[in-house]
PDB file of C-alpha atoms and ligand atoms in Angstrom:
ATOM      1  CA  MET A   1     -18.918  34.648 -32.316  1.00 83.00           C
ATOM      2  CA  ALA A   2     -15.583  34.749 -30.227  1.00 93.00           C
ATOM      3  CA  VAL A   3     -14.862  31.827 -28.029  1.00 95.00           C
ATOM      4  CA  LYS A   4     -14.478  33.088 -24.419  1.00 97.00           C
ATOM      5  CA  ILE A   5     -11.537  31.456 -22.522  1.00 98.00           C
ATOM      6  CA  GLU A   6     -11.238  31.683 -18.678  1.00 97.00           C
ATOM      7  CA  VAL A   7      -8.899  30.090 -16.268  1.00 98.00           C
ATOM      8  CA  ASP A   8      -9.944  28.965 -12.771  1.00 97.00           C
ATOM      9  CA  LEU A   9      -6.577  29.770 -11.193  1.00 98.00           C
ATOM     10  CA  SER A  10      -7.211  28.195  -7.800  1.00 97.00           C
ATOM     11  CA  PRO A  11      -9.291  25.535  -6.019  1.00 96.00           C
ATOM     12  CA  ALA A  12     -11.585  28.354  -4.665  1.00 96.00           C
ATOM     13  CA  ASP A  13     -12.449  29.414  -8.235  1.00 96.00           C
ATOM     14  CA  TYR A  14     -13.415  25.861  -9.449  1.00 95.00           C
ATOM     15  CA  GLN A  15     -15.291  24.986  -6.246  1.00 94.00           C
ATOM     16  CA  ALA A  16     -17.364  28.189  -6.618  1.00 94.00           C
ATOM     17  CA  ARG A  17     -18.129  27.425 -10.176  1.00 92.00           C
ATOM     18  CA  ALA A  18     -19.003  23.809  -9.391  1.00 91.00           C
ATOM     19  CA  ALA A  19     -21.574  25.033  -6.972  1.00 91.00           C
ATOM     20  CA  THR A  20     -23.385  26.765  -9.801  1.00 90.00           C
ATOM     21  CA  GLY A  21     -22.505  24.379 -12.538  1.00 88.00           C
ATOM     22  CA  PHE A  22     -20.230  24.705 -15.654  1.00 90.00           C
ATOM     23  CA  GLY A  23     -23.254  25.183 -17.943  1.00 89.00           C
ATOM     24  CA  ASN A  24     -22.535  24.704 -21.584  1.00 91.00           C
ATOM     25  CA  ALA A  25     -18.767  25.274 -21.269  1.00 95.00           C
ATOM     26  CA  VAL A  26     -16.011  22.865 -22.318  1.00 96.00           C
ATOM     27  CA  CYS A  27     -13.632  22.261 -19.362  1.00 96.00           C
ATOM     28  CA  VAL A  28      -9.941  21.359 -19.477  1.00 97.00           C
ATOM     29  CA  VAL A  29      -8.207  20.226 -16.209  1.00 97.00           C
ATOM     30  CA  PHE A  30      -4.564  20.655 -15.604  1.00 98.00           C
ATOM     31  CA  ASP A  31      -2.615  19.075 -12.617  1.00 98.00           C
ATOM     32  CA  ILE A  32       0.856  19.206 -14.218  1.00 98.00           C
ATOM     33  CA  LEU A  33       2.600  17.881 -11.118  1.00 98.00           C
ATOM     34  CA  ARG A  34       1.276  15.134 -11.407  1.00 97.00           C
ATOM     35  CA  ALA A  35      -2.185  13.810 -11.645  1.00 98.00           C
ATOM     36  CA  THR A  36      -3.129  14.864 -15.231  1.00 98.00           C
ATOM     37  CA  SER A  37       0.358  14.081 -16.454  1.00 98.00           C
ATOM     38  CA  VAL A  38       0.011  10.517 -14.991  1.00 98.00           C
ATOM     39  CA  MET A  39      -3.370   9.956 -16.773  1.00 98.00           C
ATOM     40  CA  VAL A  40      -2.091  11.149 -20.099  1.00 98.00           C
ATOM     41  CA  THR A  41       1.046   8.918 -19.674  1.00 98.00           C
ATOM     42  CA  GLY A  42      -1.066   5.903 -18.617  1.00 98.00           C
ATOM     43  CA  LEU A  43      -3.439   6.261 -21.583  1.00 98.00           C
ATOM     44  CA  ALA A  44      -0.548   6.679 -23.923  1.00 98.00           C
ATOM     45  CA  ASN A  45       0.709   3.380 -22.608  1.00 98.00           C
ATOM     46  CA  GLY A  46      -2.459   1.417 -23.208  1.00 98.00           C
ATOM     47  CA  ALA A  47      -4.410   1.957 -19.914  1.00 98.00           C
ATOM     48  CA  ALA A  48      -8.140   1.333 -20.649  1.00 98.00           C
ATOM     49  CA  GLY A  49      -9.173   4.287 -18.560  1.00 98.00           C
ATOM     50  CA  PHE A  50      -8.889   6.231 -15.297  1.00 98.00           C
ATOM     51  CA  VAL A  51     -11.705   6.587 -12.746  1.00 97.00           C
ATOM     52  CA  PRO A  52     -11.096   9.633 -10.644  1.00 96.00           C
ATOM     53  CA  ALA A  53     -12.137   9.256  -6.949  1.00 95.00           C
ATOM     54  CA  ALA A  54     -12.176  12.101  -4.498  1.00 91.00           C
ATOM     55  CA  GLU A  55     -11.286  10.137  -1.372  1.00 94.00           C
ATOM     56  CA  ILE A  56      -9.665   6.709  -0.491  1.00 96.00           C
ATOM     57  CA  PRO A  57     -13.032   5.037   0.728  1.00 97.00           C
ATOM     58  CA  GLU A  58     -14.649   5.992  -2.568  1.00 96.00           C
ATOM     59  CA  ALA A  59     -11.746   4.604  -4.609  1.00 97.00           C
ATOM     60  CA  LEU A  60     -12.100   1.329  -2.595  1.00 97.00           C
ATOM     61  CA  ALA A  61     -15.788   1.150  -3.236  1.00 97.00           C
ATOM     62  CA  LEU A  62     -15.496   1.728  -6.970  1.00 96.00           C
ATOM     63  CA  ARG A  63     -13.684  -1.575  -7.234  1.00 94.00           C
ATOM     64  CA  SER A  64     -17.089  -3.239  -7.135  1.00 94.00           C
ATOM     65  CA  GLN A  65     -17.983  -1.538 -10.421  1.00 95.00           C
ATOM     66  CA  HIS A  66     -14.534  -2.025 -12.030  1.00 95.00           C
ATOM     67  CA  ARG A  67     -13.354  -5.511 -11.311  1.00 88.00           C
ATOM     68  CA  ASN A  68      -9.628  -6.194 -11.778  1.00 91.00           C
ATOM     69  CA  ALA A  69      -8.940  -2.420 -11.633  1.00 97.00           C
ATOM     70  CA  LEU A  70      -5.656  -1.165 -10.293  1.00 98.00           C
ATOM     71  CA  LEU A  71      -5.799   1.226  -7.314  1.00 98.00           C
ATOM     72  CA  ALA A  72      -3.640   4.253  -7.622  1.00 98.00           C
ATOM     73  CA  GLY A  73      -2.914   7.673  -6.315  1.00 97.00           C
ATOM     74  CA  GLU A  74      -1.143   9.545  -3.613  1.00 97.00           C
ATOM     75  CA  ARG A  75      -1.372  11.191  -0.267  1.00 96.00           C
ATOM     76  CA  ASN A  76       1.529  13.650   0.607  1.00 93.00           C
ATOM     77  CA  GLY A  77       2.972  12.751  -2.810  1.00 95.00           C
ATOM     78  CA  LEU A  78       3.370   9.019  -1.952  1.00 96.00           C
ATOM     79  CA  ARG A  79       1.606   5.745  -2.802  1.00 97.00           C
ATOM     80  CA  ILE A  80      -1.293   5.042  -0.515  1.00 98.00           C
ATOM     81  CA  THR A  81      -0.502   2.329   2.036  1.00 97.00           C
ATOM     82  CA  ALA A  82      -2.531  -0.158   3.884  1.00 97.00           C
ATOM     83  CA  ALA A  83      -2.320   1.992   6.964  1.00 97.00           C
ATOM     84  CA  GLN A  84      -3.905   4.890   5.281  1.00 97.00           C
ATOM     85  CA  SER A  85      -6.585   2.923   3.473  1.00 96.00           C
ATOM     86  CA  GLY A  86      -7.647   0.573   6.240  1.00 96.00           C
ATOM     87  CA  GLY A  87      -5.836  -2.408   4.982  1.00 96.00           C
ATOM     88  CA  VAL A  88      -5.349  -2.197   1.235  1.00 96.00           C
ATOM     89  CA  GLU A  89      -1.868  -1.407  -0.322  1.00 97.00           C
ATOM     90  CA  PHE A  90      -2.464   0.654  -3.492  1.00 98.00           C
ATOM     91  CA  ASP A  91      -0.936  -0.745  -6.592  1.00 98.00           C
ATOM     92  CA  LEU A  92       0.500   2.423  -7.985  1.00 98.00           C
ATOM     93  CA  GLY A  93       1.552   5.834  -6.670  1.00 98.00           C
ATOM     94  CA  ASN A  94       1.405   9.105  -8.681  1.00 98.00           C
ATOM     95  CA  SER A  95       4.680   9.111 -10.548  1.00 98.00           C
ATOM     96  CA  PRO A  96       4.104   9.107 -14.321  1.00 98.00           C
ATOM     97  CA  ARG A  97       7.150   6.990 -14.648  1.00 98.00           C
ATOM     98  CA  GLU A  98       5.391   4.079 -12.947  1.00 98.00           C
ATOM     99  CA  TYR A  99       2.615   3.936 -15.602  1.00 98.00           C
ATOM    100  CA  THR A 100       4.604   1.812 -18.120  1.00 98.00           C
ATOM    101  CA  ARG A 101       2.902  -0.429 -20.727  1.00 98.00           C
ATOM    102  CA  ASP A 102       3.808  -3.422 -18.656  1.00 98.00           C
ATOM    103  CA  GLN A 103       1.992  -2.037 -15.599  1.00 98.00           C
ATOM    104  CA  VAL A 104      -1.086  -0.446 -17.147  1.00 98.00           C
ATOM    105  CA  ALA A 105      -1.930  -1.862 -20.606  1.00 98.00           C
ATOM    106  CA  GLY A 106      -5.586  -2.887 -20.820  1.00 98.00           C
ATOM    107  CA  ARG A 107      -6.308  -1.993 -17.094  1.00 98.00           C
ATOM    108  CA  ILE A 108      -8.853   0.441 -15.630  1.00 98.00           C
ATOM    109  CA  ILE A 109      -7.002   2.529 -12.976  1.00 98.00           C
ATOM    110  CA  ILE A 110      -9.083   3.940 -10.027  1.00 98.00           C
ATOM    111  CA  SER A 111      -7.140   6.947  -8.803  1.00 97.00           C
ATOM    112  CA  THR A 112      -7.426   9.312  -5.894  1.00 97.00           C
ATOM    113  CA  THR A 113      -5.064  12.210  -5.521  1.00 96.00           C
ATOM    114  CA  THR A 114      -4.934  15.351  -3.327  1.00 94.00           C
ATOM    115  CA  ASN A 115      -6.066  18.011  -5.874  1.00 94.00           C
ATOM    116  CA  GLY A 116      -6.027  16.502  -9.413  1.00 94.00           C
ATOM    117  CA  THR A 117      -9.006  14.098  -8.965  1.00 91.00           C
ATOM    118  CA  ARG A 118     -10.873  16.701  -6.890  1.00 90.00           C
ATOM    119  CA  ALA A 119     -10.611  19.234  -9.806  1.00 93.00           C
ATOM    120  CA  LEU A 120     -11.791  16.551 -12.131  1.00 94.00           C
ATOM    121  CA  ARG A 121     -14.778  15.794 -10.058  1.00 89.00           C
ATOM    122  CA  ALA A 122     -15.549  19.521  -9.762  1.00 88.00           C
ATOM    123  CA  GLY A 123     -15.759  19.866 -13.600  1.00 83.00           C
ATOM    124  CA  VAL A 124     -18.108  16.977 -14.187  1.00 81.00           C
ATOM    125  CA  THR A 125     -21.131  19.142 -14.882  1.00 84.00           C
ATOM    126  CA  ALA A 126     -19.409  20.698 -17.900  1.00 88.00           C
ATOM    127  CA  GLN A 127     -20.593  19.821 -21.470  1.00 88.00           C
ATOM    128  CA  SER A 128     -17.300  17.880 -21.769  1.00 94.00           C
ATOM    129  CA  VAL A 129     -14.121  17.538 -19.725  1.00 96.00           C
ATOM    130  CA  ALA A 130     -10.581  17.104 -21.133  1.00 97.00           C
ATOM    131  CA  VAL A 131      -7.495  16.091 -19.149  1.00 98.00           C
ATOM    132  CA  ALA A 132      -4.484  18.063 -20.154  1.00 98.00           C
ATOM    133  CA  SER A 133      -0.861  18.328 -19.484  1.00 98.00           C
ATOM    134  CA  PHE A 134       2.286  19.515 -21.263  1.00 98.00           C
ATOM    135  CA  LEU A 135       2.500  16.083 -22.584  1.00 98.00           C
ATOM    136  CA  ASN A 136      -0.554  16.366 -24.776  1.00 98.00           C
ATOM    137  CA  LEU A 137      -1.042  20.133 -25.078  1.00 98.00           C
ATOM    138  CA  ASN A 138      -0.985  20.432 -28.835  1.00 98.00           C
ATOM    139  CA  ALA A 139      -3.569  17.486 -29.236  1.00 98.00           C
ATOM    140  CA  THR A 140      -5.779  19.083 -26.620  1.00 98.00           C
ATOM    141  CA  ALA A 141      -5.552  22.511 -28.438  1.00 98.00           C
ATOM    142  CA  ASP A 142      -6.462  20.927 -31.862  1.00 97.00           C
ATOM    143  CA  TRP A 143      -9.454  19.074 -30.162  1.00 97.00           C
ATOM    144  CA  LEU A 144     -10.627  22.330 -28.517  1.00 96.00           C
ATOM    145  CA  ALA A 145     -10.415  24.225 -31.704  1.00 95.00           C
ATOM    146  CA  GLN A 146     -13.009  21.762 -33.232  1.00 94.00           C
ATOM    147  CA  GLN A 147     -15.516  22.077 -30.404  1.00 94.00           C
ATOM    148  CA  PRO A 148     -18.723  23.927 -31.125  1.00 91.00           C
ATOM    149  CA  THR A 149     -18.665  25.949 -27.850  1.00 92.00           C
ATOM    150  CA  ALA A 150     -18.747  29.607 -26.909  1.00 94.00           C
ATOM    151  CA  GLN A 151     -17.003  29.156 -23.582  1.00 96.00           C
ATOM    152  CA  VAL A 152     -13.865  27.105 -22.547  1.00 97.00           C
ATOM    153  CA  ILE A 153     -12.876  26.997 -18.875  1.00 96.00           C
ATOM    154  CA  LEU A 154      -9.362  25.903 -17.992  1.00 97.00           C
ATOM    155  CA  VAL A 155      -9.184  24.474 -14.466  1.00 97.00           C
ATOM    156  CA  CYS A 156      -5.964  24.623 -12.493  1.00 97.00           C
ATOM    157  CA  ALA A 157      -6.114  21.927  -9.856  1.00 97.00           C
ATOM    158  CA  GLY A 158      -3.703  23.762  -7.537  1.00 97.00           C
ATOM    159  CA  THR A 159      -2.268  22.528  -4.202  1.00 96.00           C
ATOM    160  CA  ALA A 160      -4.484  22.154  -1.144  1.00 94.00           C
ATOM    161  CA  GLU A 161      -6.508  25.315  -1.296  1.00 95.00           C
ATOM    162  CA  PHE A 162      -3.924  27.389  -3.180  1.00 97.00           C
ATOM    163  CA  PRO A 163      -2.874  28.138  -6.786  1.00 98.00           C
ATOM    164  CA  ALA A 164      -0.024  26.096  -8.213  1.00 98.00           C
ATOM    165  CA  LEU A 165       2.339  27.780 -10.564  1.00 98.00           C
ATOM    166  CA  GLU A 166       2.976  24.884 -12.838  1.00 98.00           C
ATOM    167  CA  ASP A 167      -0.787  24.470 -13.505  1.00 98.00           C
ATOM    168  CA  ILE A 168      -1.177  28.135 -14.343  1.00 98.00           C
ATOM    169  CA  LEU A 169       1.758  27.765 -16.849  1.00 98.00           C
ATOM    170  CA  GLY A 170       0.124  24.719 -18.431  1.00 98.00           C
ATOM    171  CA  ALA A 171      -3.172  26.752 -18.792  1.00 98.00           C
ATOM    172  CA  GLY A 172      -1.254  29.772 -20.091  1.00 98.00           C
ATOM    173  CA  ALA A 173       0.580  27.577 -22.718  1.00 98.00           C
ATOM    174  CA  LEU A 174      -2.797  26.305 -23.957  1.00 98.00           C
ATOM    175  CA  CYS A 175      -4.051  29.944 -24.095  1.00 98.00           C
ATOM    176  CA  GLU A 176      -1.047  30.821 -26.136  1.00 98.00           C
ATOM    177  CA  LEU A 177      -1.712  27.878 -28.646  1.00 98.00           C
ATOM    178  CA  LEU A 178      -5.442  28.709 -28.801  1.00 97.00           C
ATOM    179  CA  VAL A 179      -4.752  32.362 -29.745  1.00 96.00           C
ATOM    180  CA  ARG A 180      -3.001  30.928 -32.740  1.00 95.00           C
ATOM    181  CA  LYS A 181      -5.394  28.173 -33.613  1.00 95.00           C
ATOM    182  CA  LEU A 182      -8.891  29.849 -33.155  1.00 93.00           C
ATOM    183  CA  ALA A 183      -9.974  32.651 -35.583  1.00 90.00           C
ATOM    184  CA  LYS A 184     -12.229  34.390 -33.053  1.00 94.00           C
ATOM    185  CA  ILE A 185     -11.040  34.202 -29.303  1.00 96.00           C
ATOM    186  CA  GLN A 186     -11.554  36.342 -26.266  1.00 97.00           C
ATOM    187  CA  LEU A 187      -9.138  35.735 -23.381  1.00 98.00           C
ATOM    188  CA  LEU A 188     -10.818  36.906 -20.108  1.00 98.00           C
ATOM    189  CA  ASP A 189      -8.550  38.471 -17.505  1.00 98.00           C
ATOM    190  CA  SER A 190      -7.750  35.192 -15.820  1.00 98.00           C
ATOM    191  CA  ALA A 191      -6.697  33.671 -19.117  1.00 98.00           C
ATOM    192  CA  GLU A 192      -4.657  36.694 -20.189  1.00 98.00           C
ATOM    193  CA  THR A 193      -2.906  36.457 -16.805  1.00 98.00           C
ATOM    194  CA  ALA A 194      -2.055  32.763 -17.261  1.00 98.00           C
ATOM    195  CA  ARG A 195      -0.875  33.375 -20.769  1.00 98.00           C
ATOM    196  CA  ARG A 196       1.448  36.276 -19.722  1.00 98.00           C
ATOM    197  CA  VAL A 197       2.816  34.225 -16.905  1.00 98.00           C
ATOM    198  CA  TYR A 198       3.587  31.384 -19.410  1.00 98.00           C
ATOM    199  CA  CYS A 199       5.211  33.797 -21.958  1.00 98.00           C
ATOM    200  CA  GLU A 200       7.464  35.219 -19.245  1.00 98.00           C
ATOM    201  CA  ALA A 201       8.587  31.676 -18.141  1.00 98.00           C
ATOM    202  CA  ARG A 202       8.489  29.824 -21.402  1.00 97.00           C
ATOM    203  CA  LEU A 203      12.302  29.837 -22.085  1.00 98.00           C
ATOM    204  CA  ASP A 204      13.040  28.331 -18.707  1.00 98.00           C
ATOM    205  CA  LEU A 205      10.125  26.238 -17.787  1.00 98.00           C
ATOM    206  CA  PHE A 206      12.156  23.608 -16.051  1.00 98.00           C
ATOM    207  CA  GLY A 207      13.994  26.094 -13.972  1.00 98.00           C
ATOM    208  CA  VAL A 208      10.891  27.968 -13.044  1.00 98.00           C
ATOM    209  CA  ILE A 209       8.711  24.870 -12.164  1.00 98.00           C
ATOM    210  CA  SER A 210      11.479  23.044 -10.270  1.00 98.00           C
ATOM    211  CA  ARG A 211      11.665  26.168  -8.025  1.00 98.00           C
ATOM    212  CA  SER A 212       7.830  26.188  -7.524  1.00 98.00           C
ATOM    213  CA  GLN A 213       6.373  24.796  -4.316  1.00 97.00           C
ATOM    214  CA  ASN A 214       5.420  21.487  -5.892  1.00 97.00           C
ATOM    215  CA  GLY A 215       8.600  21.389  -7.973  1.00 98.00           C
ATOM    216  CA  ARG A 216      10.691  21.792  -4.736  1.00 98.00           C
ATOM    217  CA  ARG A 217       8.773  19.136  -2.962  1.00 97.00           C
ATOM    218  CA  LEU A 218       9.445  16.600  -5.791  1.00 98.00           C
ATOM    219  CA  MET A 219      13.018  17.604  -6.504  1.00 98.00           C
ATOM    220  CA  ALA A 220      13.721  17.131  -2.730  1.00 97.00           C
ATOM    221  CA  ASN A 221      12.793  13.427  -3.006  1.00 97.00           C
ATOM    222  CA  VAL A 222      15.447  11.409  -4.857  1.00 97.00           C
ATOM    223  CA  GLU A 223      12.762   8.904  -6.098  1.00 97.00           C
ATOM    224  CA  LEU A 224      10.475  11.515  -7.381  1.00 97.00           C
ATOM    225  CA  ARG A 225      12.826  14.290  -8.696  1.00 98.00           C
ATOM    226  CA  ASP A 226      12.841  12.973 -12.361  1.00 98.00           C
ATOM    227  CA  ASP A 227       9.035  13.390 -12.422  1.00 98.00           C
ATOM    228  CA  VAL A 228       9.448  17.105 -12.883  1.00 98.00           C
ATOM    229  CA  GLU A 229      11.438  16.900 -16.162  1.00 98.00           C
ATOM    230  CA  PHE A 230       9.180  13.910 -17.272  1.00 98.00           C
ATOM    231  CA  CYS A 231       6.011  16.100 -16.920  1.00 98.00           C
ATOM    232  CA  LEU A 232       7.598  18.851 -18.979  1.00 98.00           C
ATOM    233  CA  GLN A 233       8.097  16.738 -22.186  1.00 98.00           C
ATOM    234  CA  ARG A 234       6.056  18.924 -24.459  1.00 97.00           C
ATOM    235  CA  ASP A 235       3.680  16.993 -26.775  1.00 98.00           C
ATOM    236  CA  SER A 236       5.267  13.549 -26.181  1.00 98.00           C
ATOM    237  CA  CYS A 237       1.698  12.090 -26.289  1.00 97.00           C
ATOM    238  CA  ASN A 238      -0.441  12.733 -29.343  1.00 97.00           C
ATOM    239  CA  LEU A 239      -3.752  12.126 -27.570  1.00 98.00           C
ATOM    240  CA  VAL A 240      -6.889  13.679 -26.178  1.00 98.00           C
ATOM    241  CA  ALA A 241      -8.167  12.365 -22.856  1.00 98.00           C
ATOM    242  CA  LEU A 242     -11.951  12.855 -22.110  1.00 97.00           C
ATOM    243  CA  LEU A 243     -14.005  12.126 -19.045  1.00 96.00           C
ATOM    244  CA  GLY A 244     -16.984  10.111 -20.166  1.00 95.00           C
ATOM    245  CA  ALA A 245     -20.668  10.245 -18.661  1.00 93.00           C
ATOM    246  CA  ASP A 246     -19.789   6.952 -16.805  1.00 93.00           C
ATOM    247  CA  GLY A 247     -17.074   8.705 -14.978  1.00 94.00           C
ATOM    248  CA  VAL A 248     -14.088   7.033 -16.787  1.00 96.00           C
ATOM    249  CA  ILE A 249     -11.371   9.041 -18.537  1.00 97.00           C
ATOM    250  CA  ARG A 250     -10.389   7.395 -21.813  1.00 98.00           C
ATOM    251  CA  ARG A 251      -8.345   8.199 -24.781  1.00 98.00           C
ATOM    252  CA  SER A 252     -10.628   9.704 -27.457  1.00 94.00           C
ATOM    253  CA  GLY A 253     -10.799   8.314 -30.855  1.00 65.00           C
TER     254      GLY A 253
HETATM  255  C1  LIG B   1      -2.410  16.254  -6.745  1.00 88.19           C
HETATM  256  O1  LIG B   1      -3.392  15.567  -7.203  1.00 88.19           O
HETATM  257  O2  LIG B   1      -2.517  17.017  -5.822  1.00 88.19           O
HETATM  258  C2  LIG B   1      -1.053  15.858  -7.215  1.00 88.19           C
HETATM  259  O3  LIG B   1      -1.115  15.217  -8.291  1.00 88.19           O
HETATM  260  C3  LIG B   1      -0.007  15.604  -6.144  1.00 88.19           C
HETATM  261  C4  LIG B   1       1.173  14.720  -6.518  1.00 88.19           C
HETATM  262  O4  LIG B   1       1.254  14.227  -7.512  1.00 88.19           O
HETATM  263  O5  LIG B   1       1.971  14.586  -5.660  1.00 88.19           O
END
């Protein structure tokens, strides 16, 4: 039987699906700029795991379950300050370049971001949830090709309530890989759309993404502009990141 691939292109799509449940589907979440790129980078640099929290108070409350955890994430793209959290300076922002081995090795990281952690939380009812980015695309495709599932849903985290081009490009790049790796595959219209958008942009991904809404936002900030190129390093991390039943995202295997 062919594996059906669908893409939730915007937050409205994954919120609607979360309301009815993801059933037996395998779900893969993309927030290329930057939440899922951050998680993959942190795990590659030895972080013990990431705990996605939807809101700042939830992130603070989760510290009682994960003692000695780092608090991380962003609002408006920047590290969460004491003024925003009611008195606690977060340890890390949402730049993947902050997640060095020195900072994160062996640590649990509780993270709340605007859309990325929200998309991850929406997918929790799926049979399994993988965290993907351009950094671990091939490893994620290889893992997916081994899953005994009839349905794969690629979730694009988006920006606020709207689609984000870079997430659709990441999902489209994964569709393009899966077409080559799976013997029987059916791309539903949303997946075929993402794949075609990716194929059109693939030769100038940096140019296209740096002109996207999120790309422009990051490129306009001298401290964050290098994140765009960093998040496009294709297959720099040979790892699969999976959300466990305990709510922690860990490196698999
Ligand atoms: C998000 O979760 O919306 C993003 O990762 C935002 C960002 O990194 O600035």
